[in-house]
PDB file of N, CA and C in Angstrom:
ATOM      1  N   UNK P 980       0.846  -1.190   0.000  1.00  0.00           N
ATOM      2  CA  UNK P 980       0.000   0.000   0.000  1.00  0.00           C
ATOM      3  C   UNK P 980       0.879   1.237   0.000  1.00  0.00           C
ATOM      4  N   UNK P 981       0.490   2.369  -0.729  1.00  0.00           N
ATOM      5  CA  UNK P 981       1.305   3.300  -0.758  1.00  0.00           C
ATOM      6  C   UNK P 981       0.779   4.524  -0.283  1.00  0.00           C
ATOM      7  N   UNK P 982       1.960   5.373   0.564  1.00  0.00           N
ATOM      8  CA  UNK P 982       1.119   6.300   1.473  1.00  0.00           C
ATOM      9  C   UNK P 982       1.464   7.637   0.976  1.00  0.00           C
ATOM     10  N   UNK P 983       1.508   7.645  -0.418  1.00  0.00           N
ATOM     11  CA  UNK P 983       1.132   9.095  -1.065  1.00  0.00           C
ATOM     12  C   UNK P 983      -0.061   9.288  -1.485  1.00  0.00           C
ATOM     13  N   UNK P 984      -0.634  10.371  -1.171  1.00  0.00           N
ATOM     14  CA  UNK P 984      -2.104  10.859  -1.371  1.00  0.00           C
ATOM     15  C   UNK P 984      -2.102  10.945  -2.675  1.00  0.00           C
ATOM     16  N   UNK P 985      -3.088  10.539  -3.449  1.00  0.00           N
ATOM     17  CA  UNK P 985      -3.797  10.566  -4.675  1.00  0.00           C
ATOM     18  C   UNK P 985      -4.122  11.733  -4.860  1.00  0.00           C
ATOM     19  N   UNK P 986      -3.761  12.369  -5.980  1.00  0.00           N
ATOM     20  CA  UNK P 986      -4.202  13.451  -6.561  1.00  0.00           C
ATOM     21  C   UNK P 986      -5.572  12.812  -7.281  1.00  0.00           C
ATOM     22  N   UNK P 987      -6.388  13.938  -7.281  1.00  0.00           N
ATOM     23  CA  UNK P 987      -8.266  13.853  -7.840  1.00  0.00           C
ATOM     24  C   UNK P 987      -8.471  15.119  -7.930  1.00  0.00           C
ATOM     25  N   UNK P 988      -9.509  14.632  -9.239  1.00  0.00           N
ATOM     26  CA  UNK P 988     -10.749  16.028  -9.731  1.00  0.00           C
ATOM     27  C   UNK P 988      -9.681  16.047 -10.694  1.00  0.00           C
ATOM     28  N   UNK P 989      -9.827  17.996 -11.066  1.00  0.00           N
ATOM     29  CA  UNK P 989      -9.136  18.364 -11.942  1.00  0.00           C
ATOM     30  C   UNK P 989      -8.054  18.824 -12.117  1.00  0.00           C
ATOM     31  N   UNK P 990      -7.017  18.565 -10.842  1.00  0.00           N
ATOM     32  CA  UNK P 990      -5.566  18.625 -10.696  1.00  0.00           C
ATOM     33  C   UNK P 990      -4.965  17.232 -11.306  1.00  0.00           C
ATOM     34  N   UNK P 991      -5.828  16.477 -11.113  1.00  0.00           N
ATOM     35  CA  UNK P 991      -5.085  14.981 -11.872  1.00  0.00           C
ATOM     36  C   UNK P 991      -4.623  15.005 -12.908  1.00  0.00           C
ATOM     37  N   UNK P 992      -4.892  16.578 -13.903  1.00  0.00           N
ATOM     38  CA  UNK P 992      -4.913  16.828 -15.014  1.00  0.00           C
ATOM     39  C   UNK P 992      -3.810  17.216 -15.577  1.00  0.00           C
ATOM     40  N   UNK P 993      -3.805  18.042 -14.737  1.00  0.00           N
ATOM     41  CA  UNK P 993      -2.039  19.513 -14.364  1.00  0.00           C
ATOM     42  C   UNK P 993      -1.070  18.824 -15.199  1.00  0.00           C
ATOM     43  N   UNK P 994      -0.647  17.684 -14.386  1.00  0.00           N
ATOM     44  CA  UNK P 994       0.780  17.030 -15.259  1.00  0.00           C
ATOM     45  C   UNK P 994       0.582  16.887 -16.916  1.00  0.00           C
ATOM     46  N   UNK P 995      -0.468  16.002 -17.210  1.00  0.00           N
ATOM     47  CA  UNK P 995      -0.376  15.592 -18.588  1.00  0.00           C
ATOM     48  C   UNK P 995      -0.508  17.273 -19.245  1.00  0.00           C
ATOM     49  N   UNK P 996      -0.885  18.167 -19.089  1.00  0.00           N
ATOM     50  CA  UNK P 996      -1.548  19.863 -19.656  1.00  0.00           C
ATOM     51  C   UNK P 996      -0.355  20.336 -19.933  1.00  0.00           C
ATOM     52  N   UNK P 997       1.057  19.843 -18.975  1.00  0.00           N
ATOM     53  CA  UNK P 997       1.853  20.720 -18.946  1.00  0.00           C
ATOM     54  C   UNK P 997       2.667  20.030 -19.585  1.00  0.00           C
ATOM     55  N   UNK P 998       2.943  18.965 -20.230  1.00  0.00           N
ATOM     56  CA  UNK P 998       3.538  17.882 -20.805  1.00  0.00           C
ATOM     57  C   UNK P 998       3.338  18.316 -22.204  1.00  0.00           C
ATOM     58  N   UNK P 999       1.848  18.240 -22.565  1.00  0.00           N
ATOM     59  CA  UNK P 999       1.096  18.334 -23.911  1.00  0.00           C
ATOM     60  C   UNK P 999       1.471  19.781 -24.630  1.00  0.00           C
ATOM     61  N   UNK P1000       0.799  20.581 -23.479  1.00  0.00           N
ATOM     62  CA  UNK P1000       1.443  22.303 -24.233  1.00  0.00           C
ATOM     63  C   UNK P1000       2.353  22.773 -23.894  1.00  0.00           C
ATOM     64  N   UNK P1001       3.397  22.522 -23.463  1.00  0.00           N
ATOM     65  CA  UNK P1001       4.451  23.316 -22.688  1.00  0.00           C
ATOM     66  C   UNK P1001       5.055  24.215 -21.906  1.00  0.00           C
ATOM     67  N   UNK P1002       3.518  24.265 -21.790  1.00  0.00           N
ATOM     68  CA  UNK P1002       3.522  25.611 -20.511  1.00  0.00           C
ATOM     69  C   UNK P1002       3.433  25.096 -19.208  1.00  0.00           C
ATOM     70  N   UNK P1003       3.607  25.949 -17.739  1.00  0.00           N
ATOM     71  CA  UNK P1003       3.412  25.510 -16.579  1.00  0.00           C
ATOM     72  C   UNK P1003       2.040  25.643 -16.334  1.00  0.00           C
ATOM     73  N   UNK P1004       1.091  25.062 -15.765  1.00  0.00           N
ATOM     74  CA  UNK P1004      -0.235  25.214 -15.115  1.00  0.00           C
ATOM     75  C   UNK P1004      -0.793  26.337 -14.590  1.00  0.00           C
ATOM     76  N   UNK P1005       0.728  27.110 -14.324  1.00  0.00           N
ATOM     77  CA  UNK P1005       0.094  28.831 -14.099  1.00  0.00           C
ATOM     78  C   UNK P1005      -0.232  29.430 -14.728  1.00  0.00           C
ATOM     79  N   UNK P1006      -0.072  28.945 -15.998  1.00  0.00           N
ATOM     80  CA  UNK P1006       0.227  30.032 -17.709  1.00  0.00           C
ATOM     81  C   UNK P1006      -1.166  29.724 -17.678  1.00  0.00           C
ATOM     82  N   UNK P1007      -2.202  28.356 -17.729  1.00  0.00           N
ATOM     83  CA  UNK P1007      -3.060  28.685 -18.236  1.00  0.00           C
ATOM     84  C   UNK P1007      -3.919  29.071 -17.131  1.00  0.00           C
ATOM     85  N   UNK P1008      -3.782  28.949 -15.757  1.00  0.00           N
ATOM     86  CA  UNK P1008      -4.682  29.525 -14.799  1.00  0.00           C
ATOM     87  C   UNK P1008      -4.813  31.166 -15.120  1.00  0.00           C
ATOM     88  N   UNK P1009      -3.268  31.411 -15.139  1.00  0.00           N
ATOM     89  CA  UNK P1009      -3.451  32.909 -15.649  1.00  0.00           C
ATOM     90  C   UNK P1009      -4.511  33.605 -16.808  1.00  0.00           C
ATOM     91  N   UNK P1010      -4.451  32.893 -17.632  1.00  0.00           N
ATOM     92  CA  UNK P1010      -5.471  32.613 -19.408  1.00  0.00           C
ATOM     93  C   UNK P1010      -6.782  32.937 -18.911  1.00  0.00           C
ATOM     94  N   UNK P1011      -6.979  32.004 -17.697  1.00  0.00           N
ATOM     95  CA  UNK P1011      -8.892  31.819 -17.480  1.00  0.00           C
ATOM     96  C   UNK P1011      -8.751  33.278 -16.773  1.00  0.00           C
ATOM     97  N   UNK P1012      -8.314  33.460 -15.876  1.00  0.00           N
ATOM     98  CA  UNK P1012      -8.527  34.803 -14.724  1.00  0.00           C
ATOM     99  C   UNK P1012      -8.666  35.918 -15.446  1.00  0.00           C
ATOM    100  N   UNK P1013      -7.434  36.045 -16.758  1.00  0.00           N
ATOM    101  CA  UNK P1013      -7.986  37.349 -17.262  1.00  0.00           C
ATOM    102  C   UNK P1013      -8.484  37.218 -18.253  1.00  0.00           C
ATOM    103  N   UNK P1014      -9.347  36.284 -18.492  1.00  0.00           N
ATOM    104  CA  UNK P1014     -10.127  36.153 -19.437  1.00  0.00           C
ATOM    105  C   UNK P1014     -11.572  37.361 -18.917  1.00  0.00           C
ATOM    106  N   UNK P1015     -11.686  37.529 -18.001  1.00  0.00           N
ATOM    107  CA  UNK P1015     -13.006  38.315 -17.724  1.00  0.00           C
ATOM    108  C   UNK P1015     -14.071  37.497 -17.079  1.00  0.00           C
ATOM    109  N   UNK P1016     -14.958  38.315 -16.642  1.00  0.00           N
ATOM    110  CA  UNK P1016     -16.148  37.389 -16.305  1.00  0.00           C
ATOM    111  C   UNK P1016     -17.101  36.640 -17.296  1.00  0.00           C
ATOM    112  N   UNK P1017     -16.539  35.804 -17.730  1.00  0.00           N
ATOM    113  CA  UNK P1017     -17.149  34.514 -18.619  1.00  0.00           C
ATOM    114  C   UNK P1017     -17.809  33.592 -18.132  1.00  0.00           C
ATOM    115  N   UNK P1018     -18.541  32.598 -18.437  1.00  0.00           N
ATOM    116  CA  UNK P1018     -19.184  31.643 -17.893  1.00  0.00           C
ATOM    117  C   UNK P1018     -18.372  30.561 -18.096  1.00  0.00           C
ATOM    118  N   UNK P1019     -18.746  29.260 -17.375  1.00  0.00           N
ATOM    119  CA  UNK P1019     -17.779  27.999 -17.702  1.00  0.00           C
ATOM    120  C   UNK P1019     -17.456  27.297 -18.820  1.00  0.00           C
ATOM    121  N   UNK P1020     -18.328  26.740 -19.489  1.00  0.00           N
ATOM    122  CA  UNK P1020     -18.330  26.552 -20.799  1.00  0.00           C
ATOM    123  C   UNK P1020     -17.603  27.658 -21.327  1.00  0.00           C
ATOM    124  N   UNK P1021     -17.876  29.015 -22.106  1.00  0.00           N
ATOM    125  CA  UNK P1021     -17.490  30.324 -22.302  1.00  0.00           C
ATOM    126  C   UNK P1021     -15.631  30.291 -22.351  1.00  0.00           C
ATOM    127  N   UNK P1022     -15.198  30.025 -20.915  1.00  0.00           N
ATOM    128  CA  UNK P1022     -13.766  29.772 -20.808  1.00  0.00           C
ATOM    129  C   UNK P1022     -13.178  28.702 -21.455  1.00  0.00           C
ATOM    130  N   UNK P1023     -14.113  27.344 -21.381  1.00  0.00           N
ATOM    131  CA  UNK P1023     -13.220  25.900 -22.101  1.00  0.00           C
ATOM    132  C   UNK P1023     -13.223  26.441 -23.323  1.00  0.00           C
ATOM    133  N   UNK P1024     -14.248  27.275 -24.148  1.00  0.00           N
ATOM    134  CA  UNK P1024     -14.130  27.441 -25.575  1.00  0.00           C
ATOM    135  C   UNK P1024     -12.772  28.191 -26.123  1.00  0.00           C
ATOM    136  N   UNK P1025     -12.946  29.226 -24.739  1.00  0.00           N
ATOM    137  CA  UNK P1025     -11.400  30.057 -25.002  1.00  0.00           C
ATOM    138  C   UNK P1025     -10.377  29.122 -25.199  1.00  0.00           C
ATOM    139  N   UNK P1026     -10.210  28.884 -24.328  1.00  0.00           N
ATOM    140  CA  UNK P1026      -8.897  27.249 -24.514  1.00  0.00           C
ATOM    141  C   UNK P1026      -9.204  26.575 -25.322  1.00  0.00           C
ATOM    142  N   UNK P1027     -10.105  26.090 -25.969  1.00  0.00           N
ATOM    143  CA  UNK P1027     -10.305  25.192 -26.907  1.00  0.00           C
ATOM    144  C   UNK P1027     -10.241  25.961 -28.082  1.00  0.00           C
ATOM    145  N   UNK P1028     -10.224  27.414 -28.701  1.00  0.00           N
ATOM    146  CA  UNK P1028     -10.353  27.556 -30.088  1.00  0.00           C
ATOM    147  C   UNK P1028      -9.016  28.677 -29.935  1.00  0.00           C
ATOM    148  N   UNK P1029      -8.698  29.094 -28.863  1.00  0.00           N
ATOM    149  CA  UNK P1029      -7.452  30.314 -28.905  1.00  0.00           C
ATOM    150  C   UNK P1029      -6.119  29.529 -28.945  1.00  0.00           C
ATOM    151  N   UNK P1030      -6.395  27.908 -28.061  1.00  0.00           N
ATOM    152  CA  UNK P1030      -5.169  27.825 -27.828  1.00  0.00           C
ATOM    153  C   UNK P1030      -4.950  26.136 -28.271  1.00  0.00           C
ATOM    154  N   UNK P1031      -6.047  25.649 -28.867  1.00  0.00           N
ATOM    155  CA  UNK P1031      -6.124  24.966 -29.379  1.00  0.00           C
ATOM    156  C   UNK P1031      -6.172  23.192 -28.356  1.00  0.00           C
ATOM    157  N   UNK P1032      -6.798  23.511 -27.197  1.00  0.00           N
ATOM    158  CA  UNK P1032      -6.553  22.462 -25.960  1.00  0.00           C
ATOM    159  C   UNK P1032      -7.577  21.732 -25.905  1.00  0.00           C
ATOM    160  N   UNK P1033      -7.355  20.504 -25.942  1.00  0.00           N
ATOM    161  CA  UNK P1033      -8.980  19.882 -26.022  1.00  0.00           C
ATOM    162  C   UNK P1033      -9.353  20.028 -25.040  1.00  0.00           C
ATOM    163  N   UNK P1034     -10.716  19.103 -24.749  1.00  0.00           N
ATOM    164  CA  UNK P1034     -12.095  19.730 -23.789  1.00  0.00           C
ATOM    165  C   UNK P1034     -12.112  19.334 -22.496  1.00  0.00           C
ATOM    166  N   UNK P1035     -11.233  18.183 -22.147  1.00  0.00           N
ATOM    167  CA  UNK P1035     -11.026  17.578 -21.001  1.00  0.00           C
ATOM    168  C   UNK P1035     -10.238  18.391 -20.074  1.00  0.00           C
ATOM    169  N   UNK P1036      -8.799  19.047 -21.134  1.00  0.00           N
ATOM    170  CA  UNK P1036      -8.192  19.565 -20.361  1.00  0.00           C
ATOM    171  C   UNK P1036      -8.118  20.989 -20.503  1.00  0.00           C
ATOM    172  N   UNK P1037      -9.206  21.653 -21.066  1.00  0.00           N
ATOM    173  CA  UNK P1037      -9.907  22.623 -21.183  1.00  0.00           C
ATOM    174  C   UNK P1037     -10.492  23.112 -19.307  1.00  0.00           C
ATOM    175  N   UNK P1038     -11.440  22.044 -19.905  1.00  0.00           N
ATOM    176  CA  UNK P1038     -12.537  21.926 -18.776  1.00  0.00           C
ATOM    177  C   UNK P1038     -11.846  21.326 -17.574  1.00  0.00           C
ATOM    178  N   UNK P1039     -10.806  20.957 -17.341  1.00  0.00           N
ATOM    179  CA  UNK P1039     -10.345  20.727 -15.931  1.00  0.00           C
ATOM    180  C   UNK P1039      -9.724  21.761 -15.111  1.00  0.00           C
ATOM    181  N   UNK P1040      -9.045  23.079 -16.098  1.00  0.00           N
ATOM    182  CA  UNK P1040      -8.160  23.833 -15.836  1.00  0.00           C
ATOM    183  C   UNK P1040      -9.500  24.945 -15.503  1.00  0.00           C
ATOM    184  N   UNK P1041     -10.339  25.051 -15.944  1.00  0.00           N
ATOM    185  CA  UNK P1041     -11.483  26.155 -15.704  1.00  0.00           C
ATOM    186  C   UNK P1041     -12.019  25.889 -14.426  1.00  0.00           C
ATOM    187  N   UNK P1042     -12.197  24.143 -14.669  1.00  0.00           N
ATOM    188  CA  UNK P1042     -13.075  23.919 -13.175  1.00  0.00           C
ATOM    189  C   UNK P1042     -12.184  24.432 -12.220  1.00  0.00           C
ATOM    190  N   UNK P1043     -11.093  24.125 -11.885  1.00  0.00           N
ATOM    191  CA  UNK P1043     -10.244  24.322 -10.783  1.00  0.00           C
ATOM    192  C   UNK P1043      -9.867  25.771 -10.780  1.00  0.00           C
ATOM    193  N   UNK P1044     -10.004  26.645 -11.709  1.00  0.00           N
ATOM    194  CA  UNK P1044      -9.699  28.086 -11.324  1.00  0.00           C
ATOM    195  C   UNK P1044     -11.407  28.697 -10.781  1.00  0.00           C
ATOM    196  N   UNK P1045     -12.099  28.249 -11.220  1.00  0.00           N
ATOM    197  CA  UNK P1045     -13.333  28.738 -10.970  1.00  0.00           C
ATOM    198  C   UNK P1045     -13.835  28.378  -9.362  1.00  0.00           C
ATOM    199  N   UNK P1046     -13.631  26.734  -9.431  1.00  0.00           N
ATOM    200  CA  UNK P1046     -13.564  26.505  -7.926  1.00  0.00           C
ATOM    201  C   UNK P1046     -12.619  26.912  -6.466  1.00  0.00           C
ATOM    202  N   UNK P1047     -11.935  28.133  -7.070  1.00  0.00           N
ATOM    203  CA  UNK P1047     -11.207  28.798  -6.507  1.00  0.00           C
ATOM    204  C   UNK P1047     -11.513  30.225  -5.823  1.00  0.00           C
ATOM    205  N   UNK P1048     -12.458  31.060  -6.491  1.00  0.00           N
ATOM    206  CA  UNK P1048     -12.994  31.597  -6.301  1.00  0.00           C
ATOM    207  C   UNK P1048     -13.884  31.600  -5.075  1.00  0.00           C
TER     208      UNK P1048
END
């Protein structure tokens, strides 16, 4: 049994995001924040058509900045 805590939700995501686009996880937290007051969907589209990120890891990086708030 191993006694490192499991990462879950939409941080499980972080690694592969930052692998795929080459940026750090701040770059795109930064993206959603000043994106403006958008709705959720609204933001994955940003990432999905500005920066070309699919929807999973679109939508994981939104959930977790939004659920921050």
């Amino acid at each position: 049994m191993t006694t490192e805590a499991r990462v879950k939700g939409p941080a499980s995501y972080f690694p592969s995001i930052e692998k795929t686009y080459g940026m750090p996880i701040t770059h795109w937290f930064d993206i959603v924040k000043q994106a403006g007051p958008l709705r959720h969907m609204e933001l994955v589209n940003l990432l999905k058509t500005e920066h070309k990120m699919g929807h999973g890891h679109a939508n994981a990086i939104v959930g977790y900045v939004l659920a921050q708030k």
